[in-house]
mmCIF file of C-alpha atoms in Angstrom:
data_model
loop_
_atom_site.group_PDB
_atom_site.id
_atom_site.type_symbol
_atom_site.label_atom_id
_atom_site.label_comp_id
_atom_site.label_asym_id
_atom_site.label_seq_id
_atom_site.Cartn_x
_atom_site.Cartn_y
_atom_site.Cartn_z
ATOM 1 C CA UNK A 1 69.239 191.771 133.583
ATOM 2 C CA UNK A 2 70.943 188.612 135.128
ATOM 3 C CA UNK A 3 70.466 188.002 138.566
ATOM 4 C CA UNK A 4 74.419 187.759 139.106
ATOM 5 C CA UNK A 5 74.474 191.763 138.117
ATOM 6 C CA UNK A 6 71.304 193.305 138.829
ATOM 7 C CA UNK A 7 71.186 197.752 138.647
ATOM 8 C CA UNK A 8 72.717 198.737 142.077
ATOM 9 C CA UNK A 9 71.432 200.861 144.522
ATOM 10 C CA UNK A 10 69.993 203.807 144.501
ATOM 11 C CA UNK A 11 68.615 202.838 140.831
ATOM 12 C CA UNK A 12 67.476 199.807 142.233
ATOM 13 C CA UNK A 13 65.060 199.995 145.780
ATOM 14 C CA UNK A 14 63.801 196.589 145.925
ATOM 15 C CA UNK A 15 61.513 197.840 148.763
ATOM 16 C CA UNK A 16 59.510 199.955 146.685
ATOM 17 C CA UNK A 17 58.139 196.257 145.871
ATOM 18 C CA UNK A 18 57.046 196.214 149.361
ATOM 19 C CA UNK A 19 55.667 199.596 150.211
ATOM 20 C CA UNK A 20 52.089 199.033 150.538
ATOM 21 C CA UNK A 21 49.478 195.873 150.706
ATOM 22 C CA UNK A 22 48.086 196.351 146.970
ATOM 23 C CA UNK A 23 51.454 196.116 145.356
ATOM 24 C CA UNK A 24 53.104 193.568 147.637
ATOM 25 C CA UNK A 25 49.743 191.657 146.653
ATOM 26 C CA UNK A 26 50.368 192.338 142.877
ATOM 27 C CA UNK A 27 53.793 190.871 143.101
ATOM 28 C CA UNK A 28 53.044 187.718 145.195
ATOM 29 C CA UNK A 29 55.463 184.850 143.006
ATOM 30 C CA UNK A 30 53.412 182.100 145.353
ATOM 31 C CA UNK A 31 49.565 181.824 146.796
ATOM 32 C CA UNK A 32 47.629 179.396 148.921
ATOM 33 C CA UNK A 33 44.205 178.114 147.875
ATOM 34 C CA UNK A 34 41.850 175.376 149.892
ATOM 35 C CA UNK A 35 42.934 173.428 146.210
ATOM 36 C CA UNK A 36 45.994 173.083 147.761
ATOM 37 C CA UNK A 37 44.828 170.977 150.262
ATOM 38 C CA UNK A 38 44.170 167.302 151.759
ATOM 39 C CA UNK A 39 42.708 166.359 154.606
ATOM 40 C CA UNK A 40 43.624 163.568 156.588
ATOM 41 C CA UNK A 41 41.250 162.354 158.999
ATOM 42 C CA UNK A 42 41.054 159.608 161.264
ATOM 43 C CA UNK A 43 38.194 157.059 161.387
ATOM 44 C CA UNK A 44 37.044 154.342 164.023
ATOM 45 C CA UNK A 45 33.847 151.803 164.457
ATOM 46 C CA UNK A 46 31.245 152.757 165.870
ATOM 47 C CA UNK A 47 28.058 155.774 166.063
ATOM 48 C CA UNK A 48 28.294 159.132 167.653
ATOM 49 C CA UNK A 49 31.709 158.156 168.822
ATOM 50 C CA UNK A 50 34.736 160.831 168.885
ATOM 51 C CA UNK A 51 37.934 160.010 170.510
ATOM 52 C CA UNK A 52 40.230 163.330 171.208
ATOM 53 C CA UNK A 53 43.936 162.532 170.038
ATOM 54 C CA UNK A 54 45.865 163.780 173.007
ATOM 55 C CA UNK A 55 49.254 164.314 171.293
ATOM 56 C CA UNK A 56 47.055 165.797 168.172
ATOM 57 C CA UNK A 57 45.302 168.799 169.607
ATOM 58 C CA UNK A 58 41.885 169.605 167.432
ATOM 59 C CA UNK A 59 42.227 166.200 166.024
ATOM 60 C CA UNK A 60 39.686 163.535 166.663
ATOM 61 C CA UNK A 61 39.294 159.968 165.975
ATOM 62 C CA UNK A 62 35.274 159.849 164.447
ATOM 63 C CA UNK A 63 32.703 157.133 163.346
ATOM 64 C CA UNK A 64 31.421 157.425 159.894
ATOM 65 C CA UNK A 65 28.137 159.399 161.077
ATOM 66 C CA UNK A 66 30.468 161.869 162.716
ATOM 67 C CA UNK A 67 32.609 162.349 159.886
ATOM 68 C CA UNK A 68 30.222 162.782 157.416
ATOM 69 C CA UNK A 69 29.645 166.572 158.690
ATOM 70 C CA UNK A 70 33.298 166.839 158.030
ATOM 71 C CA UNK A 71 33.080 166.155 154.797
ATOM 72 C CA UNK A 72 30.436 168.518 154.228
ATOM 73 C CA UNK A 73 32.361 170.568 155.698
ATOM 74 C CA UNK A 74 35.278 170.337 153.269
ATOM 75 C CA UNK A 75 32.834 170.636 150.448
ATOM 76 C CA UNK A 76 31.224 173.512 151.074
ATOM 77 C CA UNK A 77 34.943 174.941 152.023
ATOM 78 C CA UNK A 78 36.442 173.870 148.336
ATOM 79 C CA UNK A 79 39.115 171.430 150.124
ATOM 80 C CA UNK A 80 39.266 168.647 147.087
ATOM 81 C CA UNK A 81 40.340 165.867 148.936
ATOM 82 C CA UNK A 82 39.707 163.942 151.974
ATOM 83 C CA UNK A 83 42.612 161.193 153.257
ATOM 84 C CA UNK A 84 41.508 158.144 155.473
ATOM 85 C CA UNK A 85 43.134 156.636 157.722
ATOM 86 C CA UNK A 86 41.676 153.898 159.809
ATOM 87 C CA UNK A 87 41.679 152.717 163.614
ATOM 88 C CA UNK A 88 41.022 149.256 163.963
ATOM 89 C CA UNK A 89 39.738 147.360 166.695
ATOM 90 C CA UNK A 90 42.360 145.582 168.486
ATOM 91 C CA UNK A 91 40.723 141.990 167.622
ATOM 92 C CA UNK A 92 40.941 142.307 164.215
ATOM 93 C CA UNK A 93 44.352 143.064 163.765
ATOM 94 C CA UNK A 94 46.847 139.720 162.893
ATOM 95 C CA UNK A 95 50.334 139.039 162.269
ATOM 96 C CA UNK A 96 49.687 138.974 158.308
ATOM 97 C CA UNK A 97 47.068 142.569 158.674
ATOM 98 C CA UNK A 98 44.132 140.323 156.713
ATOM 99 C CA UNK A 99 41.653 142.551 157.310
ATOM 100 C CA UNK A 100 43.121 145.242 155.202
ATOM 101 C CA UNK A 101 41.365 143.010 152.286
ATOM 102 C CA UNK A 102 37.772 142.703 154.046
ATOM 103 C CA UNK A 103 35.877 144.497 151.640
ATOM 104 C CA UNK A 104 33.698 145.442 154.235
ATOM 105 C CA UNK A 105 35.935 146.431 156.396
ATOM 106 C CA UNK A 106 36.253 149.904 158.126
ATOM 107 C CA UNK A 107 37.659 151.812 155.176
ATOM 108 C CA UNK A 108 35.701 150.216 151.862
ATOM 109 C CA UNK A 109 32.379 151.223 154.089
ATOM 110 C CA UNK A 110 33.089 154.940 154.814
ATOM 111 C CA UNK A 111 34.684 154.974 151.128
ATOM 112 C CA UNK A 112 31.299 154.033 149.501
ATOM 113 C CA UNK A 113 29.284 155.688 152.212
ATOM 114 C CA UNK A 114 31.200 159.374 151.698
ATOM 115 C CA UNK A 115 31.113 158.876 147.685
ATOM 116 C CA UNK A 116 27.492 158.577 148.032
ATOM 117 C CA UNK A 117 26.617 161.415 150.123
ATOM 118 C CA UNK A 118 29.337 163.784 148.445
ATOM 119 C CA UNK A 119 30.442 162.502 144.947
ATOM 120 C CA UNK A 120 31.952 166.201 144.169
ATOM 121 C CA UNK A 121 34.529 165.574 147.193
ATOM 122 C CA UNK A 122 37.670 163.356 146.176
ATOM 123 C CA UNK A 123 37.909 160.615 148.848
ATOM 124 C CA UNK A 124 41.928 159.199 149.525
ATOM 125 C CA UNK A 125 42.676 156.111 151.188
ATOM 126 C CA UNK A 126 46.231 154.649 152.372
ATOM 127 C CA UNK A 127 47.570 151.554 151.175
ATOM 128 C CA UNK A 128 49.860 150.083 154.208
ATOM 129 C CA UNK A 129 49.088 147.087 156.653
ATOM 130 C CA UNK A 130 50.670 148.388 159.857
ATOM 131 C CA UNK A 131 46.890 149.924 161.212
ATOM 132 C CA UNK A 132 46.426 146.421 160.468
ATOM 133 C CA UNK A 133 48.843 144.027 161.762
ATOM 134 C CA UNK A 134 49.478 143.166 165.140
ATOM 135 C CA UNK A 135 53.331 144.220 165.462
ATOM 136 C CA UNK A 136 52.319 147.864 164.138
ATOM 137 C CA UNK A 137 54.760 147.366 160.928
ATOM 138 C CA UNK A 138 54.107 148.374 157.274
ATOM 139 C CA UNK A 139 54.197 144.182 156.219
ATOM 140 C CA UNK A 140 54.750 140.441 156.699
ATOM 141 C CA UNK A 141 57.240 139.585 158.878
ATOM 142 C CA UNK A 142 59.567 136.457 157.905
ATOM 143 C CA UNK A 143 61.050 134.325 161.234
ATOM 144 C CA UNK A 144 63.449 136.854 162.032
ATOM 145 C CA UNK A 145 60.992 139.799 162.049
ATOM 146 C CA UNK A 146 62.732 141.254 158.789
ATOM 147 C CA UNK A 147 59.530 142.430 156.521
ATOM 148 C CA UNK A 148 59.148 140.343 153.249
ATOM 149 C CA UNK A 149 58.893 143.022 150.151
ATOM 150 C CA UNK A 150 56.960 140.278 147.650
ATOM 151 C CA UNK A 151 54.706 138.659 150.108
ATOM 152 C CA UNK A 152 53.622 141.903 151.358
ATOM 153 C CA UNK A 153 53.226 143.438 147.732
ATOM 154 C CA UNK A 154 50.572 140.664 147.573
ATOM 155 C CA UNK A 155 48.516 141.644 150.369
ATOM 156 C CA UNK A 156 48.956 145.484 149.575
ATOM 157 C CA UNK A 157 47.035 145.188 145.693
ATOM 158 C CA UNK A 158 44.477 143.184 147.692
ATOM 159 C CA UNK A 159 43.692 146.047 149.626
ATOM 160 C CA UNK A 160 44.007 148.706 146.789
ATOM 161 C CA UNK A 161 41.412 146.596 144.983
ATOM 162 C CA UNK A 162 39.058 146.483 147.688
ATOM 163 C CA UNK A 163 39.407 150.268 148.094
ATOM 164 C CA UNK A 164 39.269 150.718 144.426
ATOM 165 C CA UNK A 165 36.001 148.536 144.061
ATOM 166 C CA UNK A 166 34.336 150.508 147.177
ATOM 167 C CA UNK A 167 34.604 153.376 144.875
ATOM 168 C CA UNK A 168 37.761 155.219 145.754
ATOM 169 C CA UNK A 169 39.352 158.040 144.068
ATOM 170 C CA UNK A 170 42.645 157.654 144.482
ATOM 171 C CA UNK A 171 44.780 155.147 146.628
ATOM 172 C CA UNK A 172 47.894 155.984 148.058
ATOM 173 C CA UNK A 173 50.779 153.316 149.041
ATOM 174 C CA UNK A 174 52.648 154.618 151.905
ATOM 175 C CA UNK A 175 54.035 151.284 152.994
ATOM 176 C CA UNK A 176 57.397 151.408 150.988
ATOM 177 C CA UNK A 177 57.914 148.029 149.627
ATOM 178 C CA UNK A 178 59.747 148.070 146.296
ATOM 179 C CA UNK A 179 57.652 147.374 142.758
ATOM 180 C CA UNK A 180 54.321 147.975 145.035
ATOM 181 C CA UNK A 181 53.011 150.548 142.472
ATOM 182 C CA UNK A 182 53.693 148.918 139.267
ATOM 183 C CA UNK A 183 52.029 145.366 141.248
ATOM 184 C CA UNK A 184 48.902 148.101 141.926
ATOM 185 C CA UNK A 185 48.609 149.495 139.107
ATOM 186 C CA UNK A 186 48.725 146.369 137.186
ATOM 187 C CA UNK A 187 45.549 145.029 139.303
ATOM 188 C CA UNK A 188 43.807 148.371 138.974
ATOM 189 C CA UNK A 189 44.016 147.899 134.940
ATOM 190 C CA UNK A 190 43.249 144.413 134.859
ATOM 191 C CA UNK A 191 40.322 144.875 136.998
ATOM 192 C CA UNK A 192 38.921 147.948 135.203
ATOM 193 C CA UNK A 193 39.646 150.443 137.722
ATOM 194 C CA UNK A 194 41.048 152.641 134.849
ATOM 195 C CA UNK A 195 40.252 155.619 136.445
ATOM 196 C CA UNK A 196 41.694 155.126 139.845
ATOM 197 C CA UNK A 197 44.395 156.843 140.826
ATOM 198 C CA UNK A 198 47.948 156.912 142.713
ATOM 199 C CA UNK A 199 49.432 159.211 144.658
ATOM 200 C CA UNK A 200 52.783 157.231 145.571
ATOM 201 C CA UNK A 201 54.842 158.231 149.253
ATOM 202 C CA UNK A 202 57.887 157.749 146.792
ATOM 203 C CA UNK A 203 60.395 159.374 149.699
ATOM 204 C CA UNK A 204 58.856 158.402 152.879
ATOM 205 C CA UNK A 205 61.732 158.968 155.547
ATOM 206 C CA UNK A 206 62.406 156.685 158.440
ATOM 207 C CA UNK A 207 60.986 160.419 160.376
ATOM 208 C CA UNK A 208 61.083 160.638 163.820
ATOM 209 C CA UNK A 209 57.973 163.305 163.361
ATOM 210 C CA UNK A 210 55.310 160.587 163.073
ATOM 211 C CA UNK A 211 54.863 160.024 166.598
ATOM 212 C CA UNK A 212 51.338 161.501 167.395
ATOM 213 C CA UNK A 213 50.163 159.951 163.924
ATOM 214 C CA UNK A 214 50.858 156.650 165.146
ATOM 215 C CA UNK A 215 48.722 157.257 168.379
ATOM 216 C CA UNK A 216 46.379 158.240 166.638
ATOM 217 C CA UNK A 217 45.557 155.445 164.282
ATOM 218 C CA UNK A 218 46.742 152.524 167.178
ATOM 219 C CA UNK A 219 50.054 151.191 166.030
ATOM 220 C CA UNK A 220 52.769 152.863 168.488
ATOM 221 C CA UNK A 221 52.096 150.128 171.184
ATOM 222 C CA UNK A 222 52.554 147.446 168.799
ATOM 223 C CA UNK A 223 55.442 148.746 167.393
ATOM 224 C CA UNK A 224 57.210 149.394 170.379
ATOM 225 C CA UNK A 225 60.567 150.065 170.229
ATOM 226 C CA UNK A 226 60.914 148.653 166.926
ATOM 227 C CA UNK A 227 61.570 150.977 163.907
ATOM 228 C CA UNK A 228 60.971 150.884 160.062
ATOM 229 C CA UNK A 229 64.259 151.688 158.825
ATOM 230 C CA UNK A 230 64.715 148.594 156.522
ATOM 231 C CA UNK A 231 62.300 150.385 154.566
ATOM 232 C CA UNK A 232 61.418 153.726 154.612
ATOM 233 C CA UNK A 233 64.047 155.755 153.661
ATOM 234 C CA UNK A 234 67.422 157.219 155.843
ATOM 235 C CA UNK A 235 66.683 161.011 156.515
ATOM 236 C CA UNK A 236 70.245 161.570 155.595
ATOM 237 C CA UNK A 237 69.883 160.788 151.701
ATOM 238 C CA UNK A 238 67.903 162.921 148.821
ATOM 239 C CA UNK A 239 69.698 161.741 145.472
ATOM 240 C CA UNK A 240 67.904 157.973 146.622
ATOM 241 C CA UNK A 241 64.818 160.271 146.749
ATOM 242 C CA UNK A 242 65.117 160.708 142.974
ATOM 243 C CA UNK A 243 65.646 157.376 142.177
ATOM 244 C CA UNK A 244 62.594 156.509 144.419
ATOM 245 C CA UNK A 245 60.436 158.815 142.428
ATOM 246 C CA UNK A 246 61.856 157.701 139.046
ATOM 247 C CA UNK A 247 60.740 154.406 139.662
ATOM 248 C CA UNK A 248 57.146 154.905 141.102
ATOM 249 C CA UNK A 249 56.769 157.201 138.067
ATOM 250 C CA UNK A 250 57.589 154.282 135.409
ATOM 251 C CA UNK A 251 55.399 152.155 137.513
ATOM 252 C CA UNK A 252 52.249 154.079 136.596
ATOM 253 C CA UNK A 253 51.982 156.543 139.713
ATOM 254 C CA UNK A 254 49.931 159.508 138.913
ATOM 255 C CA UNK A 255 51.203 161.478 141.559
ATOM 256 C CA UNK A 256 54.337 161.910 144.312
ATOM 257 C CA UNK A 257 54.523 162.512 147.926
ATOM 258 C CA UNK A 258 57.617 163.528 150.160
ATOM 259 C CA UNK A 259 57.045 162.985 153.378
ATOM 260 C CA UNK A 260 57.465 164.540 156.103
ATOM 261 C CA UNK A 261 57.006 168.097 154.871
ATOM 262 C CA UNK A 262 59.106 171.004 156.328
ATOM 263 C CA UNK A 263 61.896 169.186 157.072
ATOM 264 C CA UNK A 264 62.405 167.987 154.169
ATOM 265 C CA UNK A 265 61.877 170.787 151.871
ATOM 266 C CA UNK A 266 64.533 170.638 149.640
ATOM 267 C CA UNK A 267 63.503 167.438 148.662
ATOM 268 C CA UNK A 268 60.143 168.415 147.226
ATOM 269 C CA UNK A 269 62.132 171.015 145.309
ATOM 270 C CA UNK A 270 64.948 168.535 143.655
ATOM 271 C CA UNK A 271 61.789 166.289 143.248
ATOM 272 C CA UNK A 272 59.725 168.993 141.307
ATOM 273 C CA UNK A 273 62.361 170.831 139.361
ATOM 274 C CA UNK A 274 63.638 166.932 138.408
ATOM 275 C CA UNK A 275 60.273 165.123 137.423
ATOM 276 C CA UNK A 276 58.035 168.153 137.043
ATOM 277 C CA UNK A 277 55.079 166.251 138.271
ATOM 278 C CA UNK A 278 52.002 166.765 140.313
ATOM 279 C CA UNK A 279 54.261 166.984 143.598
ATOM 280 C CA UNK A 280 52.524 166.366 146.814
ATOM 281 C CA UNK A 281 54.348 166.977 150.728
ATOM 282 C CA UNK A 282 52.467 165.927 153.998
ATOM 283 C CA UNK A 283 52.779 168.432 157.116
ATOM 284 C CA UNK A 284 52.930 165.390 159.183
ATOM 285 C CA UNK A 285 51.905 164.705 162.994
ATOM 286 C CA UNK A 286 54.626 165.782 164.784
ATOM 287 C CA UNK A 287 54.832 168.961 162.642
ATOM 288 C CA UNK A 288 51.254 170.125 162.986
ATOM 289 C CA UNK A 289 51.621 169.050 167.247
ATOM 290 C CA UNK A 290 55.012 171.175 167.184
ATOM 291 C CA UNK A 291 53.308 174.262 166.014
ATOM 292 C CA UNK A 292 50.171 173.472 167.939
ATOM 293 C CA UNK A 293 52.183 173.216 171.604
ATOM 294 C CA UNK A 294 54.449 176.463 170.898
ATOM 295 C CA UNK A 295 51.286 178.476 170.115
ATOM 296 C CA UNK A 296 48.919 176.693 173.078
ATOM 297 C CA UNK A 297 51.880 178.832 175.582
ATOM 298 C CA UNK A 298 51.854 181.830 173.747
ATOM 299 C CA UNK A 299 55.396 181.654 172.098
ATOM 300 C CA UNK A 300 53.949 181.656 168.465
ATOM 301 C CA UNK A 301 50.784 182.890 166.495
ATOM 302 C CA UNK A 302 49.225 180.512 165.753
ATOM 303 C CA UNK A 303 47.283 181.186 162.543
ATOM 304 C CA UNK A 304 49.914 183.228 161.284
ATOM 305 C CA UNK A 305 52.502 180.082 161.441
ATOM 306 C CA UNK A 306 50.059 177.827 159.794
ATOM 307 C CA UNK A 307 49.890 179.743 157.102
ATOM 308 C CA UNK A 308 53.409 180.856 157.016
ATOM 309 C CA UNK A 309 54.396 176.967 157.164
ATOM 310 C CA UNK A 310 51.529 176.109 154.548
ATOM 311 C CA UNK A 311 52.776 178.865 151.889
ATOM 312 C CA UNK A 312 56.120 177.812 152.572
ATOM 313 C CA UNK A 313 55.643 173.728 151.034
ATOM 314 C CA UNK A 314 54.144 175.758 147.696
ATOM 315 C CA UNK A 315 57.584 178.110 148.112
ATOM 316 C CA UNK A 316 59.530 174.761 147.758
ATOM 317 C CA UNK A 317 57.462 173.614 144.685
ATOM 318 C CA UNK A 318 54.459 171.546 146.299
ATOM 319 C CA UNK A 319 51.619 171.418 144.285
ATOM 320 C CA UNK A 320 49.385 170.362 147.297
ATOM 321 C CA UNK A 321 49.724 169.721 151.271
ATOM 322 C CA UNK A 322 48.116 166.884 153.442
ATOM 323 C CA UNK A 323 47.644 169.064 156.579
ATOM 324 C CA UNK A 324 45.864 168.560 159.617
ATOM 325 C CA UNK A 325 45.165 172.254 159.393
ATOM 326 C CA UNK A 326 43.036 171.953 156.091
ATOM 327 C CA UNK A 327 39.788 173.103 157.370
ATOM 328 C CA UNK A 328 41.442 176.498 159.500
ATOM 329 C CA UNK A 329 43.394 177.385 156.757
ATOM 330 C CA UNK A 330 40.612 177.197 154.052
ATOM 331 C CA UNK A 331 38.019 179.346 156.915
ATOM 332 C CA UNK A 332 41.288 181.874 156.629
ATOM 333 C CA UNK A 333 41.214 181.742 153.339
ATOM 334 C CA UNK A 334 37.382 182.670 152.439
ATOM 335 C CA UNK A 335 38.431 185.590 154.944
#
């Protein structure tokens, strides 16, 4: 039976499909799992320090020792992966973001500190200097305050490799600077990092829907009213998505991420039914504050809209989320 003639009605009752929880349950074409998910979590200086994100409800900013129950937390709950994301101290950040190479900086510490204490969880870090740099953008900025691609492509393996020799997992560029991942992946082999791997934000959009993210981690201040649309990519495209993806993939990324997420759904789907690779979307800031303000008055359930929103990025072809709503959606998971 094609799907362009299918046995009419009454023969066919596509309802009896949905009569009754055991055989809706049989026929399920799409499930969630805690696999499915990443964690991103925010991380500051400090002991016994956690900093509320206003525009991020549930989300806090945490010192290492504060984290670390997180983490067992994701363990115990199956959730694979962890993401880090760092907020650095004011004083440390420069026009060039040097400290993203320290490899005792903020990140390369919690890195070695959380692979100690929970080897079995997968630790994530981002590759991108604009926690780092003074003006809040993603790289070096020439006279003009246009960012330099090769310059910054420079600084950006430095920091993989300091990530990568702290112990990491798997590094993830999210800065968008062209030939970053072949440049990282190059390092990686020639230092014996073999194992490490990438998960490359191949179509990163120029999204309006980062907005709380960039509270969080200290870099919508600096940026100001500045954008990054010389290089992350113009909502409006999807075949330049492709070509984005192509090209990380010949560069030696293991992995792909569209971001944001519901938005741009049909872009993980071209993406996956294109490439067929491990496919990755992030349910982004403004996304996860969106759902979290319209259910905070009442006007949506909430746990029923995280889920529905989670279940729909493996309905478009995701192979895993980044979701700020990991650990509720694994609890409702186990039941």
């Amino acid at each position: 039976m094609h799907l362009s003639s299918p046995t009419p009605f009454p023969h066919n009752r596509p309802r009896r499909l949905r009569r009754d929880a055991f055989t809706r349950n049989l026929v399920r074409e799409n499930r969630l799992s805690a696999h499915d998910f990443i964690y991103p979590v925010f991380v500051h200086e400090g002991s016994a320090r956690s900093e509320a994100v206003p525009s991020m409800p549930g989300v806090d900013r945490l010192s290492l020792d504060l984290l670390l129950p997180v983490a067992e937390q994701c363990a115990q709950l199956e959730i694979p992966f962890l993401a880090l994301f760092p907020a650095i101290d004011p004083t440390l950040k420069t026009p060039d973001g040097k400290e993203a190479l320290n490899p005792d900086g903020l990140i390369p510490r919690v890195v070695r500190a959380l692979k100690q204490e929970f080897p079995q969880l997968g630790v994530m870090t981002d590759v991108a200097l604009d926690p780092y740099t003074s003006h809040g953008q993603d790289g070096i900025l020439d006279a003009s305050g246009y960012i330099i691609n090769d310059e910054t492509v420079e600084v950006l393996v430095g920091q993989a490799l300091a990530h990568a020799a702290a112990g990491v997992d798997m590094v993830a560029p999210s800065d968008m600077m062209d030939g970053r991942i072949g440049a990282i992946r190059e390092a990686l082999e020639a230092h014996g990092h073999i194992h490490t791997r990438i998960m490359a934000y191949s179509a990163k959009y120029a999204s309006a829907f980062y907005g709380p993210f960039r509270d969080a981690v200290g870099t919508r201040g600096a940026l100001g009213k500045a954008d990054k649309n010389v290089y992350q990519m113009d909502p409006a495209n999807t075949d330049e998505a492709l070509r984005e993806v192509a090209l990380d993939l010949a560069e030696g990324a293991d992995m792909v991420m569209v971001k944001p997420g519901m938005p741009y759904l049909d872009v993980v789907r071209r993406v996956k039914d294109e490439f067929g690779v491990p496919t990755f979307a992030y349910q982004v800031s403004g996304e996860y504050a969106m759902l979290k303000a319209a259910s905070a008055n009442g006007w949506l359930d909430h746990d029923q809209v995280m889920m529905e929103s989670l279940l729909a990025f493996k309905r478009a072809g995701a192979d895993g989320i980044l979701t700020y709503f990991a650990l509720d959606a694994a609890r409702k998971l186990r039941g």
